[in-house]
Amino acid sequence: GWHGLHLHQVGDCSDLGVFKLSGGHVGKIEGGHGLLNPAGPEGGDVPNIWAAADGSAGYEAFSSWLSLSELADEDGAALSIHEARDDHMTQPIGGAGARVACAVIR
């Protein structure tokens, strides 16, 4: 099914199962989360990802709201997948629920 996908400020996924060490969204704007939000979006907002029942997924996206240098800074960044879809409006994470997967970006 559909899952929220966000880019987070810190490249640390070592707290397995919770993934909170990756920090908040890249380019966090208070009240600005969501691709459909007139007050946003944040740099870390990207479209949802679809995962098949066998766990496989493919994904390609483009964003003009952040730069590669923001992701590849001294502490890196993280890509976080949430348990449910992101509605791209609800604060602060679009109702996407817990972080269920995390990957470090360097």
Coordinates of N, CA and C in Angstrom, one line a residue:
G1 N 0.8 -1.2 0.0 CA 0.0 0.0 0.0 C 0.8 1.3 0.0
W2 N 0.2 2.4 0.2 CA 0.8 3.7 0.2 C 1.5 4.0 1.5
H3 N 2.7 4.6 1.4 CA 3.4 5.0 2.6 C 4.0 6.4 2.4
G4 N 4.0 7.2 3.5 CA 4.6 8.5 3.5 C 6.1 8.4 3.4
L5 N 6.8 9.3 2.7 CA 8.2 9.2 2.5 C 8.7 10.7 2.8
H6 N 9.7 10.8 3.6 CA 10.2 12.1 3.9 C 11.7 12.1 4.0
L7 N 12.3 13.2 3.7 CA 13.8 13.4 3.9 C 14.0 14.1 5.3
H8 N 14.9 13.5 6.1 CA 15.1 14.0 7.4 C 16.5 14.6 7.6
Q9 N 16.7 15.5 8.6 CA 17.8 16.3 8.7 C 19.2 15.7 9.0
V10 N 19.1 14.5 9.7 CA 20.3 13.9 10.1 C 20.5 12.4 9.6
G11 N 21.6 12.1 9.1 CA 21.9 10.8 8.6 C 22.2 9.8 9.7
D12 N 21.2 9.5 10.6 CA 21.4 8.5 11.7 C 20.1 7.7 11.8
C13 N 20.3 6.4 11.5 CA 19.1 5.4 11.6 C 19.5 4.4 12.6
S14 N 20.4 4.7 13.5 CA 20.9 3.6 14.5 C 19.9 3.3 15.6
D15 N 18.9 4.1 15.8 CA 17.8 3.7 16.8 C 16.7 2.9 16.1
L16 N 17.1 1.6 15.8 CA 16.2 0.7 15.1 C 14.8 0.6 15.7
G17 N 13.8 0.7 14.8 CA 12.4 0.6 15.2 C 11.7 1.9 15.5
V18 N 12.5 2.9 15.8 CA 11.9 4.2 16.0 C 12.4 5.3 15.0
F19 N 13.7 5.3 14.8 CA 14.3 6.2 13.8 C 14.2 7.6 14.1
K20 N 14.1 8.0 15.4 CA 14.0 9.4 15.7 C 15.3 10.2 15.7
L21 N 16.4 9.5 15.7 CA 17.7 10.2 15.6 C 18.0 10.9 14.3
S22 N 17.1 10.6 13.3 CA 17.2 11.3 12.0 C 16.7 12.7 12.1
G23 N 16.1 13.1 13.2 CA 15.6 14.4 13.4 C 14.3 14.7 12.6
G24 N 14.0 16.0 12.4 CA 12.9 16.5 11.7 C 13.1 16.6 10.2
H25 N 12.1 17.0 9.5 CA 12.2 17.1 8.0 C 13.2 18.1 7.6
V26 N 13.9 17.9 6.5 CA 14.8 18.8 5.9 C 14.0 20.1 5.6
G27 N 14.5 21.3 5.9 CA 13.8 22.5 5.6 C 12.5 22.7 6.4
K28 N 12.5 22.2 7.6 CA 11.2 22.3 8.5 C 10.7 23.7 8.5
I29 N 9.4 23.8 8.3 CA 8.6 25.1 8.4 C 7.5 24.8 9.4
E30 N 7.4 25.5 10.5 CA 6.4 25.3 11.5 C 5.0 25.5 10.8
G31 N 4.2 24.4 10.8 CA 2.9 24.4 10.1 C 2.9 24.3 8.6
G32 N 4.1 24.0 8.1 CA 4.3 24.0 6.6 C 4.4 22.7 6.0
H33 N 4.2 21.6 6.7 CA 4.3 20.3 6.1 C 3.3 20.0 5.0
G34 N 3.7 19.4 3.9 CA 2.7 18.9 3.0 C 2.8 19.5 1.6
L35 N 2.8 18.7 0.6 CA 2.9 19.1 -0.8 C 1.7 19.9 -1.2
L36 N 0.5 19.7 -0.5 CA -0.7 20.5 -0.8 C -0.9 21.6 0.1
N37 N 0.0 21.9 1.0 CA -0.2 22.9 2.0 C 0.2 24.3 1.5
P38 N -0.7 25.3 1.5 CA -0.3 26.6 1.0 C 0.8 27.3 1.8
A39 N 1.0 26.9 3.1 CA 2.1 27.4 3.9 C 3.4 26.6 3.7
G40 N 3.4 25.7 2.8 CA 4.6 24.8 2.6 C 5.0 24.7 1.1
P41 N 5.6 23.7 0.7 CA 6.0 22.5 1.4 C 7.3 22.7 2.1
E42 N 7.7 21.8 2.9 CA 9.0 21.7 3.5 C 10.0 21.0 2.5
G43 N 11.2 21.3 2.6 CA 12.2 20.7 1.6 C 12.2 19.2 1.7
G44 N 11.8 18.6 2.8 CA 11.8 17.1 3.0 C 10.6 16.4 2.5
D45 N 9.6 17.2 2.1 CA 8.3 16.6 1.6 C 8.5 16.1 0.2
V46 N 8.2 14.8 0.0 CA 8.2 14.2 -1.3 C 6.9 13.3 -1.4
P47 N 6.5 12.9 -2.7 CA 5.3 12.1 -2.8 C 5.4 10.8 -2.1
N48 N 4.3 10.2 -1.9 CA 4.2 8.9 -1.2 C 4.8 7.8 -2.1
I49 N 5.1 6.7 -1.5 CA 5.6 5.5 -2.2 C 4.6 4.4 -2.1
W50 N 4.5 3.6 -3.1 CA 3.6 2.4 -3.1 C 4.5 1.1 -3.0
A51 N 4.2 0.3 -2.0 CA 4.9 -0.9 -1.8 C 4.0 -2.1 -2.0
A52 N 4.4 -3.1 -2.8 CA 3.6 -4.2 -3.1 C 3.5 -5.2 -1.9
A53 N 2.6 -6.1 -1.9 CA 2.5 -7.1 -0.8 C 3.7 -7.8 -0.5
D54 N 4.6 -8.0 -1.5 CA 5.8 -8.8 -1.3 C 6.9 -7.9 -0.8
G55 N 6.6 -6.6 -0.5 CA 7.6 -5.6 0.0 C 8.4 -4.9 -1.0
S56 N 8.2 -5.2 -2.3 CA 9.0 -4.5 -3.3 C 8.4 -3.2 -3.7
A57 N 9.3 -2.3 -4.1 CA 8.8 -0.9 -4.5 C 9.8 -0.3 -5.4
G58 N 9.4 0.6 -6.3 CA 10.2 1.4 -7.1 C 9.8 2.8 -6.9
Y59 N 10.8 3.7 -7.1 CA 10.4 5.1 -6.8 C 11.4 6.0 -7.6
E60 N 10.8 7.1 -8.1 CA 11.6 8.1 -8.7 C 10.9 9.4 -8.5
A61 N 11.6 10.5 -8.0 CA 10.9 11.7 -7.7 C 11.9 12.9 -8.0
F62 N 11.4 14.1 -8.2 CA 12.2 15.3 -8.4 C 11.7 16.3 -7.4
S63 N 12.6 17.1 -6.9 CA 12.3 18.1 -6.0 C 13.1 19.4 -6.3
S64 N 12.5 20.5 -6.3 CA 13.2 21.8 -6.5 C 13.2 22.5 -5.1
W65 N 12.8 21.9 -4.0 CA 12.7 22.6 -2.7 C 13.9 22.3 -1.8
L66 N 14.9 21.6 -2.3 CA 16.1 21.5 -1.6 C 17.3 21.2 -2.5
S67 N 18.4 21.3 -2.0 CA 19.6 21.0 -2.8 C 20.4 19.8 -2.3
L68 N 21.2 19.2 -3.2 CA 22.0 18.0 -2.8 C 22.9 18.4 -1.6
S69 N 23.4 19.6 -1.6 CA 24.3 20.0 -0.5 C 23.6 20.0 0.8
E70 N 22.3 20.2 0.9 CA 21.5 20.1 2.2 C 21.5 18.7 2.7
L71 N 21.5 17.7 1.7 CA 21.4 16.3 2.1 C 22.8 15.8 2.4
A72 N 23.8 16.3 1.7 CA 25.2 15.7 1.9 C 26.1 16.6 2.8
D73 N 25.5 17.3 3.7 CA 26.2 18.2 4.6 C 27.0 17.3 5.6
E74 N 27.6 17.9 6.6 CA 28.4 17.1 7.6 C 27.8 16.0 8.3
D75 N 26.5 16.1 8.7 CA 25.8 15.0 9.4 C 24.9 14.2 8.5
G76 N 25.0 14.4 7.2 CA 24.2 13.7 6.2 C 22.7 14.0 6.3
A77 N 21.9 13.0 5.9 CA 20.4 13.1 5.9 C 19.9 11.7 5.9
A78 N 18.6 11.6 6.1 CA 18.0 10.3 6.1 C 16.7 10.3 5.3
L79 N 16.4 9.2 4.6 CA 15.1 9.0 4.0 C 14.3 8.1 4.9
S80 N 13.1 8.5 5.3 CA 12.3 7.8 6.2 C 11.0 7.4 5.5
I81 N 10.6 6.1 5.7 CA 9.3 5.6 5.2 C 8.4 5.4 6.4
H82 N 7.1 5.9 6.3 CA 6.2 5.8 7.4 C 5.2 4.7 7.2
E83 N 4.5 4.3 8.3 CA 3.6 3.2 8.2 C 2.3 3.4 7.3
A84 N 1.9 4.6 7.1 CA 0.7 4.9 6.3 C 1.0 6.0 5.3
R85 N 0.0 6.3 4.5 CA 0.2 7.4 3.5 C 0.2 8.7 4.1
D86 N 0.8 9.7 3.4 CA 0.9 11.1 3.8 C -0.2 11.8 3.1
D87 N -1.1 12.5 3.8 CA -2.2 13.3 3.1 C -1.7 14.6 2.6
H88 N -0.5 15.0 2.9 CA 0.2 16.2 2.4 C -0.5 17.5 2.9
M89 N -1.2 17.4 4.0 CA -1.8 18.6 4.6 C -1.7 18.5 6.2
T90 N -2.1 17.4 6.8 CA -2.2 17.3 8.2 C -0.8 17.6 8.8
Q91 N -0.8 18.3 9.9 CA 0.5 18.6 10.6 C 0.7 17.7 11.7
P92 N 2.0 17.3 12.0 CA 3.2 17.7 11.3 C 3.7 16.8 10.2
I93 N 3.1 15.5 10.1 CA 3.6 14.6 9.1 C 2.5 14.0 8.2
G94 N 1.5 14.7 8.0 CA 0.4 14.2 7.1 C -0.3 13.0 7.5
G95 N -0.4 12.7 8.8 CA -1.1 11.5 9.3 C -0.4 10.2 8.9
A96 N 0.8 10.3 8.6 CA 1.5 9.1 8.1 C 1.9 8.1 9.1
G97 N 1.8 8.4 10.4 CA 2.2 7.5 11.5 C 3.6 7.3 11.7
A98 N 4.0 6.2 12.4 CA 5.3 5.9 12.8 C 6.3 5.7 11.6
R99 N 7.5 5.9 11.9 CA 8.6 5.7 10.9 C 8.9 4.2 11.0
V100 N 8.8 3.5 9.8 CA 9.0 2.1 9.8 C 10.3 1.6 9.1
A101 N 10.9 2.5 8.4 CA 12.2 2.2 7.7 C 13.0 3.5 7.5
C102 N 14.3 3.3 7.5 CA 15.2 4.5 7.4 C 16.4 4.2 6.7
A103 N 16.9 5.1 5.8 CA 18.1 4.9 5.1 C 19.0 6.2 5.2
V104 N 20.2 6.0 5.5 CA 21.1 7.2 5.6 C 21.6 7.6 4.2
I105 N 21.6 9.0 4.0 CA 22.1 9.6 2.8 C 23.3 10.3 3.1
R106 N 24.4 10.1 2.4 CA 25.7 10.8 2.6 C 26.2 11.4 1.4

